[in-house]
Amino acid sequence: MTSLFRAPTEGRTPDPSLAHRRADATVTLRGPDGAPLADRDVVVRQSRHAFLFGCIGFDLMDLANGTSQDPQYDERVADAWFDVFNQTTLPFYWGTFEPERGAPQTERLLGAARWFAERGTVVKGHPLVWHTVQPGWLRGLPDAEVERLQRARIRRDVGAFRGVIDTWDAINEVVIMPVFTAEENAITPLARRKGRVEMIRMAFEEARAENPGATLLLNDFDMSTAYECLIEAVLAAGIPIDRLGLQSHMHQGYWGEEKTLAILDRFSRYGIPIHFTETTLLSGDVMPAYIEDLNDWQVESWPSTPEGEERQADEVELHYRTLLSHPSVEAMTYWGLSDRGMWLGAPGGLLRADGSPKPAFDRLHALVKDEWWLPPTTLRTDAEGRVRFTGFLGDYRIEAADGAGGADGANGAALTLASPGATTLTATLPPR
């Protein structure tokens, strides 16, 4: 019998030095004639992280589609967004995506997805199957018809966005799906009849059939052993999971490094890369511990406070450091940039409602674009045309320091540091 798990320590040992996210590159530079470019000054500049620093893009969809009611504010938020993040999540909740049967909001979502993609952003759709935010017209239909429509919905949307969105939360929060009672919907009865594993099979197989190259996530907020048992049952059933999604809305307080690493240790044993898909850390009062469903906490005002902002900054920094220290984690999505429009009205944004940055934004920016970033660096090739540098995994450009490659590097050479350790590359620069 084939094991569902990796060897006990393979890819599971945290390393705060982040050596697993760096490469020592030796690059041989050649001219158009193939000869080594000896004794030349060149500039190496990083252009993208391999790690996916994500944030939802819900609030920028109007700007992307030219329908913003406050373009000055939205432009300011967009500038901050693109200054840090390289992956976005866009909303495909069926009830808001297709509130009227047969009239999906495809063009609006496609406009936003293309807008992000054109700016070098990886775009993820969320979610294809979920029991919440369902269209009212689905209720009351027979289970067989609900299943037919759900399958058709998956194929329609995965096909329509193929090439622009190739990453999907295929199915969301399946642990609770068959026993969900907070609101009437048509998916919970279907999940009760089919079972969790077969619901997951439906979502993954329909999406895979329409886009064989898609990256498909199983996503959940339940960090108990119930989620582990479900993952094991899905793998035993022969359903391949591309990525595991772990939610971490911390409205009731920061998990802390110890709890986060313990969760990562448990879920990394399957050998499936992990995405932290939904993270929130508050800069105000935390929600009382007795609240079981976060949606039950409704308050008139939930302000950000100076003390809370300092706490949030410390927690954001430690949480990102903890996640990047673990080799299994390849993505982290923060669930909202600005307090304006935050889920539950919580003060969880990295920007205040007026668009000004909180300390947490400045702290995260310093990590992503300073400590974990190679700034433009001038190097001189040796007699064999080689330069050496150490950088975080991701994309780089290298160009002649005298400007022959173009001031913006557009005519330089593109490089990708794809794996940690020693990397040997060859690049060709344009003529002087």
CSV table of C-alpha atoms in Angstrom, one decimal:
chain,number,residue,atom,x,y,z
A,1,MET,CA,0.0,0.0,0.0
A,2,THR,CA,1.4,3.4,-0.9
A,3,SER,CA,1.8,5.8,2.0
A,4,LEU,CA,-0.1,9.1,2.0
A,5,PHE,CA,2.7,10.8,3.8
A,6,ARG,CA,6.2,12.0,3.2
A,7,ALA,CA,9.2,10.8,5.3
A,8,PRO,CA,8.8,12.3,8.8
A,9,THR,CA,11.2,15.3,8.3
A,10,GLU,CA,11.2,15.8,4.6
A,11,GLY,CA,10.4,19.5,3.8
A,12,ARG,CA,9.0,20.0,7.3
A,13,THR,CA,11.8,21.6,9.4
A,14,PRO,CA,11.4,25.3,9.9
A,15,ASP,CA,14.5,27.4,9.3
A,16,PRO,CA,14.3,31.1,10.4
A,17,SER,CA,17.4,31.9,8.2
A,18,LEU,CA,15.2,31.2,5.1
A,19,ALA,CA,18.1,29.4,3.4
A,20,HIS,CA,15.4,27.3,1.6
A,21,ARG,CA,14.1,30.5,0.0
A,22,ARG,CA,17.5,31.7,-1.4
A,23,ALA,CA,19.9,30.7,-4.2
A,24,ASP,CA,23.6,31.4,-4.7
A,25,ALA,CA,23.7,32.3,-8.4
A,26,THR,CA,26.6,32.1,-10.7
A,27,VAL,CA,25.7,33.8,-14.0
A,28,THR,CA,27.8,33.7,-17.2
A,29,LEU,CA,27.1,36.7,-19.4
A,30,ARG,CA,27.6,36.5,-23.1
A,31,GLY,CA,27.2,38.9,-26.0
A,32,PRO,CA,25.1,38.3,-29.1
A,33,ASP,CA,28.1,36.5,-30.7
A,34,GLY,CA,28.3,34.1,-27.8
A,35,ALA,CA,31.6,35.4,-26.4
A,36,PRO,CA,31.8,35.9,-22.6
A,37,LEU,CA,31.4,39.5,-21.5
A,38,ALA,CA,34.6,39.9,-19.4
A,39,ASP,CA,35.3,42.8,-17.1
A,40,ARG,CA,31.9,44.5,-17.6
A,41,ASP,CA,29.8,46.3,-15.0
A,42,VAL,CA,26.3,45.0,-14.9
A,43,VAL,CA,23.2,45.7,-12.7
A,44,VAL,CA,21.2,42.9,-11.2
A,45,ARG,CA,17.6,43.8,-10.1
A,46,GLN,CA,14.9,41.6,-8.6
A,47,SER,CA,11.5,41.9,-10.2
A,48,ARG,CA,9.4,39.3,-8.5
A,49,HIS,CA,9.3,36.9,-5.5
A,50,ALA,CA,8.7,33.2,-6.1
A,51,PHE,CA,6.8,33.2,-2.8
A,52,LEU,CA,3.2,34.3,-3.3
A,53,PHE,CA,2.5,37.4,-1.1
A,54,GLY,CA,-1.2,37.6,-1.6
A,55,CYS,CA,-4.1,39.9,-0.8
A,56,ILE,CA,-7.7,39.9,-1.9
A,57,GLY,CA,-8.5,42.3,-4.8
A,58,PHE,CA,-12.2,42.7,-4.1
A,59,ASP,CA,-12.0,46.4,-3.3
A,60,LEU,CA,-10.1,47.2,-6.5
A,61,MET,CA,-12.5,45.5,-9.0
A,62,ASP,CA,-14.3,48.8,-9.7
A,63,LEU,CA,-11.1,50.6,-10.4
A,64,ALA,CA,-10.0,47.8,-12.6
A,65,ASN,CA,-13.3,48.1,-14.6
A,66,GLY,CA,-13.3,51.9,-14.8
A,67,THR,CA,-16.4,52.1,-12.5
A,68,SER,CA,-14.8,53.5,-9.3
A,69,GLN,CA,-16.9,55.9,-7.3
A,70,ASP,CA,-13.8,57.2,-5.6
A,71,PRO,CA,-10.9,56.9,-8.0
A,72,GLN,CA,-8.5,59.0,-6.0
A,73,TYR,CA,-8.9,56.8,-3.0
A,74,ASP,CA,-8.8,53.6,-5.0
A,75,GLU,CA,-5.7,54.6,-6.9
A,76,ARG,CA,-4.0,55.2,-3.6
A,77,VAL,CA,-5.0,51.8,-2.3
A,78,ALA,CA,-3.9,50.2,-5.6
A,79,ASP,CA,-0.4,51.8,-5.4
A,80,ALA,CA,0.0,50.4,-1.9
A,81,TRP,CA,-1.3,47.0,-3.0
A,82,PHE,CA,1.1,46.6,-5.9
A,83,ASP,CA,4.0,47.8,-3.8
A,84,VAL,CA,3.8,44.7,-1.7
A,85,PHE,CA,1.7,41.9,-3.2
A,86,ASN,CA,2.1,39.6,-6.2
A,87,GLN,CA,-1.0,37.4,-5.9
A,88,THR,CA,-4.7,38.3,-5.6
A,89,THR,CA,-7.9,36.4,-4.8
A,90,LEU,CA,-11.0,37.5,-6.6
A,91,PRO,CA,-14.6,36.6,-5.5
A,92,PHE,CA,-16.6,34.0,-7.3
A,93,TYR,CA,-19.2,33.4,-4.7
A,94,TRP,CA,-22.1,32.0,-6.7
A,95,GLY,CA,-24.8,34.1,-5.1
A,96,THR,CA,-23.1,37.4,-6.1
A,97,PHE,CA,-21.4,36.1,-9.3
A,98,GLU,CA,-24.7,34.9,-10.7
A,99,PRO,CA,-27.6,36.5,-8.7
A,100,GLU,CA,-29.9,36.1,-11.7
A,101,ARG,CA,-29.9,32.6,-13.2
A,102,GLY,CA,-28.1,32.6,-16.6
A,103,ALA,CA,-26.6,36.1,-16.1
A,104,PRO,CA,-23.1,35.6,-14.5
A,105,GLN,CA,-20.9,38.6,-13.9
A,106,THR,CA,-18.2,37.1,-16.2
A,107,GLU,CA,-17.1,40.3,-18.0
A,108,ARG,CA,-16.7,42.2,-14.7
A,109,LEU,CA,-14.6,39.5,-13.1
A,110,LEU,CA,-12.7,38.9,-16.3
A,111,GLY,CA,-11.9,42.6,-16.5
A,112,ALA,CA,-10.5,42.6,-13.0
A,113,ALA,CA,-8.6,39.4,-13.5
A,114,ARG,CA,-6.9,40.7,-16.7
A,115,TRP,CA,-6.1,44.0,-15.0
A,116,PHE,CA,-4.3,42.2,-12.2
A,117,ALA,CA,-2.6,39.8,-14.6
A,118,GLU,CA,-1.3,42.5,-16.8
A,119,ARG,CA,0.5,44.0,-13.8
A,120,GLY,CA,2.3,40.7,-13.2
A,121,THR,CA,-0.1,39.3,-10.5
A,122,VAL,CA,-1.0,35.7,-10.1
A,123,VAL,CA,-4.8,35.6,-9.9
A,124,LYS,CA,-6.8,33.0,-7.9
A,125,GLY,CA,-10.6,32.5,-8.0
A,126,HIS,CA,-12.5,31.8,-4.8
A,127,PRO,CA,-14.4,29.5,-4.6
A,128,LEU,CA,-16.0,27.2,-7.2
A,129,VAL,CA,-18.0,25.2,-4.6
A,130,TRP,CA,-19.3,26.5,-1.2
A,131,HIS,CA,-22.5,26.2,0.8
A,132,THR,CA,-22.5,30.0,1.7
A,133,VAL,CA,-23.4,33.0,-0.4
A,134,GLN,CA,-25.5,30.8,-2.7
A,135,PRO,CA,-28.0,32.1,-5.3
A,136,GLY,CA,-31.6,32.2,-4.1
A,137,TRP,CA,-32.8,30.6,-7.3
A,138,LEU,CA,-30.9,27.4,-6.5
A,139,ARG,CA,-33.0,26.7,-3.4
A,140,GLY,CA,-35.9,24.2,-3.7
A,141,LEU,CA,-34.5,22.4,-6.7
A,142,PRO,CA,-34.0,18.6,-6.5
A,143,ASP,CA,-30.5,17.5,-5.4
A,144,ALA,CA,-29.8,16.0,-8.9
A,145,GLU,CA,-30.6,19.3,-10.6
A,146,VAL,CA,-28.4,21.2,-8.1
A,147,GLU,CA,-25.6,18.9,-8.8
A,148,ARG,CA,-26.0,19.3,-12.5
A,149,LEU,CA,-26.0,23.0,-12.2
A,150,GLN,CA,-23.0,23.0,-9.9
A,151,ARG,CA,-21.0,20.9,-12.3
A,152,ALA,CA,-21.9,23.1,-15.2
A,153,ARG,CA,-21.0,26.2,-13.2
A,154,ILE,CA,-17.5,24.8,-12.5
A,155,ARG,CA,-16.9,24.0,-16.1
A,156,ARG,CA,-18.3,27.3,-17.4
A,157,ASP,CA,-16.2,29.5,-15.1
A,158,VAL,CA,-13.0,27.5,-15.2
A,159,GLY,CA,-13.2,27.5,-19.0
A,160,ALA,CA,-14.1,31.2,-19.3
A,161,PHE,CA,-11.1,32.3,-17.2
A,162,ARG,CA,-8.6,29.7,-18.4
A,163,GLY,CA,-5.2,31.4,-19.1
A,164,VAL,CA,-6.1,34.4,-16.8
A,165,ILE,CA,-7.1,32.5,-13.7
A,166,ASP,CA,-5.4,29.1,-13.4
A,167,THR,CA,-5.5,28.8,-9.7
A,168,TRP,CA,-8.8,28.1,-7.8
A,169,ASP,CA,-10.1,27.3,-4.4
A,170,ALA,CA,-12.0,24.3,-5.9
A,171,ILE,CA,-14.1,23.7,-2.9
A,172,ASN,CA,-14.4,25.6,0.4
A,173,GLU,CA,-15.0,24.5,4.0
A,174,VAL,CA,-16.1,21.0,3.3
A,175,VAL,CA,-15.7,19.8,6.9
A,176,ILE,CA,-18.8,21.7,8.0
A,177,MET,CA,-20.6,21.6,4.6
A,178,PRO,CA,-23.0,18.6,5.2
A,179,VAL,CA,-23.9,19.8,8.8
A,180,PHE,CA,-24.1,23.5,8.2
A,181,THR,CA,-27.2,25.0,9.7
A,182,ALA,CA,-26.7,28.8,9.9
A,183,GLU,CA,-28.6,29.5,6.7
A,184,GLU,CA,-30.7,27.6,4.2
A,185,ASN,CA,-28.9,26.6,1.0
A,186,ALA,CA,-29.0,24.0,-1.7
A,187,ILE,CA,-25.4,22.7,-1.4
A,188,THR,CA,-25.6,21.4,2.2
A,189,PRO,CA,-28.3,18.9,1.3
A,190,LEU,CA,-26.3,17.8,-1.7
A,191,ALA,CA,-23.2,17.3,0.4
A,192,ARG,CA,-25.2,15.4,3.0
A,193,ARG,CA,-26.4,13.0,0.3
A,194,LYS,CA,-23.1,12.7,-1.6
A,195,GLY,CA,-20.7,12.9,1.3
A,196,ARG,CA,-17.6,15.1,1.7
A,197,VAL,CA,-15.2,13.1,-0.4
A,198,GLU,CA,-17.5,12.8,-3.4
A,199,MET,CA,-18.2,16.6,-3.2
A,200,ILE,CA,-14.5,17.2,-3.4
A,201,ARG,CA,-14.2,14.7,-6.2
A,202,MET,CA,-16.9,16.5,-8.1
A,203,ALA,CA,-15.2,19.9,-7.7
A,204,PHE,CA,-11.7,18.7,-8.6
A,205,GLU,CA,-12.6,16.5,-11.5
A,206,GLU,CA,-14.9,19.0,-13.2
A,207,ALA,CA,-12.3,21.8,-12.8
A,208,ARG,CA,-9.5,19.6,-14.0
A,209,ALA,CA,-11.5,18.4,-17.0
A,210,GLU,CA,-11.9,22.1,-18.2
A,211,ASN,CA,-8.3,23.2,-17.3
A,212,PRO,CA,-5.9,20.2,-16.9
A,213,GLY,CA,-3.1,22.6,-15.9
A,214,ALA,CA,-5.0,24.4,-13.2
A,215,THR,CA,-3.7,24.5,-9.6
A,216,LEU,CA,-6.6,23.4,-7.4
A,217,LEU,CA,-6.9,24.0,-3.6
A,218,LEU,CA,-8.8,22.2,-0.9
A,219,ASN,CA,-9.5,25.1,1.5
A,220,ASP,CA,-10.8,25.1,5.1
A,221,PHE,CA,-10.9,27.1,8.3
A,222,ASP,CA,-11.2,23.9,10.5
A,223,MET,CA,-7.7,23.2,11.8
A,224,SER,CA,-8.9,20.2,13.9
A,225,THR,CA,-8.2,16.6,13.2
A,226,ALA,CA,-11.4,16.5,11.2
A,227,TYR,CA,-9.7,18.3,8.4
A,228,GLU,CA,-6.7,15.9,8.6
A,229,CYS,CA,-9.1,12.9,8.4
A,230,LEU,CA,-10.8,14.5,5.4
A,231,ILE,CA,-7.5,15.0,3.6
A,232,GLU,CA,-6.5,11.4,4.3
A,233,ALA,CA,-9.8,10.1,3.0
A,234,VAL,CA,-9.5,12.3,-0.2
A,235,LEU,CA,-6.0,11.0,-0.9
A,236,ALA,CA,-7.0,7.4,-0.2
A,237,ALA,CA,-9.8,7.9,-2.7
A,238,GLY,CA,-7.2,8.8,-5.4
A,239,ILE,CA,-8.2,12.4,-5.7
A,240,PRO,CA,-5.1,14.6,-6.2
A,241,ILE,CA,-4.9,17.8,-4.2
A,242,ASP,CA,-2.6,20.4,-5.7
A,243,ARG,CA,-2.4,22.7,-2.6
A,244,LEU,CA,-3.8,22.6,0.9
A,245,GLY,CA,-5.5,25.9,1.9
A,246,LEU,CA,-5.4,26.8,5.6
A,247,GLN,CA,-7.5,29.8,6.8
A,248,SER,CA,-6.3,31.9,9.7
A,249,HIS,CA,-8.8,34.7,10.5
A,250,MET,CA,-7.5,35.7,13.9
A,251,HIS,CA,-10.4,37.9,15.0
A,252,GLN,CA,-10.1,36.3,18.4
A,253,GLY,CA,-6.4,36.9,18.8
A,254,TYR,CA,-3.1,36.0,17.2
A,255,TRP,CA,-2.4,32.2,17.1
A,256,GLY,CA,1.2,32.7,18.1
A,257,GLU,CA,4.4,31.2,16.7
A,258,GLU,CA,4.1,27.9,18.6
A,259,LYS,CA,0.5,27.2,17.5
A,260,THR,CA,1.2,28.2,13.9
A,261,LEU,CA,4.3,25.9,13.7
A,262,ALA,CA,2.3,23.0,15.3
A,263,ILE,CA,-0.4,23.4,12.7
A,264,LEU,CA,2.2,23.5,9.9
A,265,ASP,CA,3.8,20.4,11.2
A,266,ARG,CA,0.5,18.5,11.2
A,267,PHE,CA,-0.6,19.5,7.7
A,268,SER,CA,2.8,19.4,6.0
A,269,ARG,CA,3.1,15.6,6.5
A,270,TYR,CA,1.1,15.0,3.4
A,271,GLY,CA,3.8,16.5,1.2
A,272,ILE,CA,1.3,18.9,-0.4
A,273,PRO,CA,2.4,22.6,-0.6
A,274,ILE,CA,0.5,24.8,1.8
A,275,HIS,CA,-1.2,28.1,1.1
A,276,PHE,CA,-2.4,30.3,4.0
A,277,THR,CA,-5.4,31.5,2.1
A,278,GLU,CA,-7.2,33.8,4.4
A,279,THR,CA,-5.4,35.7,7.2
A,280,THR,CA,-6.6,38.6,9.3
A,281,LEU,CA,-4.9,40.2,12.3
A,282,LEU,CA,-6.7,43.0,14.1
A,283,SER,CA,-5.5,46.5,15.1
A,284,GLY,CA,-8.3,47.0,17.6
A,285,ASP,CA,-10.1,45.0,20.2
A,286,VAL,CA,-10.2,41.2,19.6
A,287,MET,CA,-13.5,39.3,19.4
A,288,PRO,CA,-14.6,37.5,22.6
A,289,ALA,CA,-13.4,33.9,22.9
A,290,TYR,CA,-17.0,32.6,23.5
A,291,ILE,CA,-18.1,33.5,19.9
A,292,GLU,CA,-18.2,30.2,17.9
A,293,ASP,CA,-19.2,31.6,14.5
A,294,LEU,CA,-17.3,34.8,13.7
A,295,ASN,CA,-20.3,36.0,11.7
A,296,ASP,CA,-22.3,36.2,14.9
A,297,TRP,CA,-20.2,39.1,16.2
A,298,GLN,CA,-22.0,42.3,14.9
A,299,VAL,CA,-21.0,45.6,16.5
A,300,GLU,CA,-21.8,49.2,15.4
A,301,SER,CA,-18.3,50.4,15.7
A,302,TRP,CA,-15.0,48.5,15.7
A,303,PRO,CA,-12.2,51.0,15.6
A,304,SER,CA,-8.5,50.7,15.1
A,305,THR,CA,-6.5,52.0,18.1
A,306,PRO,CA,-2.9,53.2,18.4
A,307,GLU,CA,-2.1,50.3,20.9
A,308,GLY,CA,-3.8,47.8,18.6
A,309,GLU,CA,-1.9,49.0,15.6
A,310,GLU,CA,1.4,48.5,17.3
A,311,ARG,CA,0.3,45.0,18.4
A,312,GLN,CA,-0.9,44.2,14.9
A,313,ALA,CA,2.5,45.3,13.4
A,314,ASP,CA,4.4,42.9,15.7
A,315,GLU,CA,2.0,40.1,15.0
A,316,VAL,CA,2.0,40.6,11.2
A,317,GLU,CA,5.8,40.5,11.2
A,318,LEU,CA,6.1,37.4,13.4
A,319,HIS,CA,3.4,35.6,11.4
A,320,TYR,CA,5.1,36.2,8.1
A,321,ARG,CA,8.4,35.3,9.5
A,322,THR,CA,7.0,32.1,10.9
A,323,LEU,CA,5.3,31.1,7.6
A,324,LEU,CA,8.3,31.8,5.5
A,325,SER,CA,10.5,29.8,7.9
A,326,HIS,CA,8.5,26.6,7.0
A,327,PRO,CA,9.5,25.0,3.7
A,328,SER,CA,6.0,23.7,3.0
A,329,VAL,CA,4.4,27.2,2.8
A,330,GLU,CA,4.4,28.7,-0.7
A,331,ALA,CA,1.7,31.4,-0.4
A,332,MET,CA,0.1,33.7,2.2
A,333,THR,CA,-3.0,35.8,1.4
A,334,TYR,CA,-4.0,38.7,3.7
A,335,TRP,CA,-7.8,39.1,3.7
A,336,GLY,CA,-8.1,42.8,2.9
A,337,LEU,CA,-5.8,45.8,2.6
A,338,SER,CA,-7.9,48.6,3.9
A,339,ASP,CA,-10.2,48.8,6.9
A,340,ARG,CA,-12.8,50.2,4.5
A,341,GLY,CA,-14.9,47.2,3.5
A,342,MET,CA,-13.2,44.7,5.8
A,343,TRP,CA,-15.1,41.5,6.6
A,344,LEU,CA,-17.4,42.0,9.7
A,345,GLY,CA,-16.2,45.7,9.8
A,346,ALA,CA,-13.2,44.6,11.7
A,347,PRO,CA,-10.1,46.8,12.0
A,348,GLY,CA,-8.0,44.1,10.2
A,349,GLY,CA,-6.7,46.1,7.3
A,350,LEU,CA,-3.0,47.1,6.8
A,351,LEU,CA,-4.3,50.5,5.8
A,352,ARG,CA,-6.7,52.7,7.8
A,353,ALA,CA,-10.1,53.5,6.3
A,354,ASP,CA,-8.7,56.7,4.9
A,355,GLY,CA,-6.1,54.8,3.0
A,356,SER,CA,-3.1,55.8,5.3
A,357,PRO,CA,-0.7,53.0,6.1
A,358,LYS,CA,-0.8,51.4,9.6
A,359,PRO,CA,2.5,50.3,11.1
A,360,ALA,CA,1.7,46.8,10.0
A,361,PHE,CA,1.8,47.8,6.3
A,362,ASP,CA,5.2,49.5,6.8
A,363,ARG,CA,6.5,46.5,8.6
A,364,LEU,CA,5.4,44.1,5.9
A,365,HIS,CA,6.7,46.3,3.2
A,366,ALA,CA,10.1,46.4,4.9
A,367,LEU,CA,10.2,42.6,4.9
A,368,VAL,CA,9.0,42.0,1.4
A,369,LYS,CA,10.8,44.8,-0.4
A,370,ASP,CA,13.8,45.4,1.8
A,371,GLU,CA,15.0,42.5,4.0
A,372,TRP,CA,13.7,39.8,1.6
A,373,TRP,CA,14.6,41.7,-1.6
A,374,LEU,CA,17.7,42.3,-3.7
A,375,PRO,CA,17.9,46.0,-4.6
A,376,PRO,CA,19.6,47.0,-7.9
A,377,THR,CA,23.1,45.8,-7.4
A,378,THR,CA,26.1,46.7,-9.6
A,379,LEU,CA,28.5,43.8,-10.2
A,380,ARG,CA,31.6,43.3,-12.4
A,381,THR,CA,32.1,40.2,-14.5
A,382,ASP,CA,35.3,38.2,-14.2
A,383,ALA,CA,37.6,37.1,-17.0
A,384,GLU,CA,35.1,34.4,-18.0
A,385,GLY,CA,32.1,36.8,-17.9
A,386,ARG,CA,30.7,35.5,-14.6
A,387,VAL,CA,29.0,37.3,-11.8
A,388,ARG,CA,27.9,35.9,-8.5
A,389,PHE,CA,25.1,37.0,-6.2
A,390,THR,CA,22.7,35.6,-3.6
A,391,GLY,CA,19.0,36.4,-3.9
A,392,PHE,CA,15.6,35.2,-2.9
A,393,LEU,CA,13.9,32.8,-5.2
A,394,GLY,CA,12.1,34.6,-8.0
A,395,ASP,CA,12.7,36.6,-11.1
A,396,TYR,CA,15.5,39.0,-11.9
A,397,ARG,CA,16.8,41.2,-14.7
A,398,ILE,CA,20.4,41.8,-15.5
A,399,GLU,CA,21.6,44.7,-17.8
A,400,ALA,CA,24.7,46.6,-18.7
A,401,ALA,CA,25.5,49.3,-16.1
A,402,ASP,CA,26.3,51.7,-18.9
A,403,GLY,CA,22.7,51.6,-20.1
A,404,ALA,CA,23.2,49.5,-23.1
A,405,GLY,CA,20.4,47.2,-21.9
A,406,GLY,CA,17.9,50.1,-21.5
A,407,ALA,CA,17.4,52.3,-18.4
A,408,ASP,CA,14.5,50.1,-17.2
A,409,GLY,CA,16.2,46.8,-18.0
A,410,ALA,CA,13.6,46.1,-20.8
A,411,ASN,CA,16.4,45.0,-23.1
A,412,GLY,CA,18.4,43.2,-20.5
A,413,ALA,CA,18.3,39.5,-19.8
A,414,ALA,CA,15.7,37.8,-17.7
A,415,LEU,CA,16.8,35.3,-15.0
A,416,THR,CA,14.8,33.0,-12.6
A,417,LEU,CA,16.2,31.6,-9.4
A,418,ALA,CA,13.9,28.6,-9.2
A,419,SER,CA,15.5,26.4,-6.5
A,420,PRO,CA,17.5,26.9,-3.4
A,421,GLY,CA,21.3,26.3,-3.1
A,422,ALA,CA,23.8,26.8,-5.9
A,423,THR,CA,22.4,27.8,-9.3
A,424,THR,CA,24.3,28.2,-12.5
A,425,LEU,CA,22.8,30.2,-15.3
A,426,THR,CA,23.8,31.8,-18.6
A,427,ALA,CA,22.4,35.0,-20.0
A,428,THR,CA,22.9,37.0,-23.2
A,429,LEU,CA,23.0,40.8,-23.1
A,430,PRO,CA,22.3,43.1,-26.1
A,431,PRO,CA,25.2,44.8,-27.8
A,432,ARG,CA,26.6,48.1,-26.5
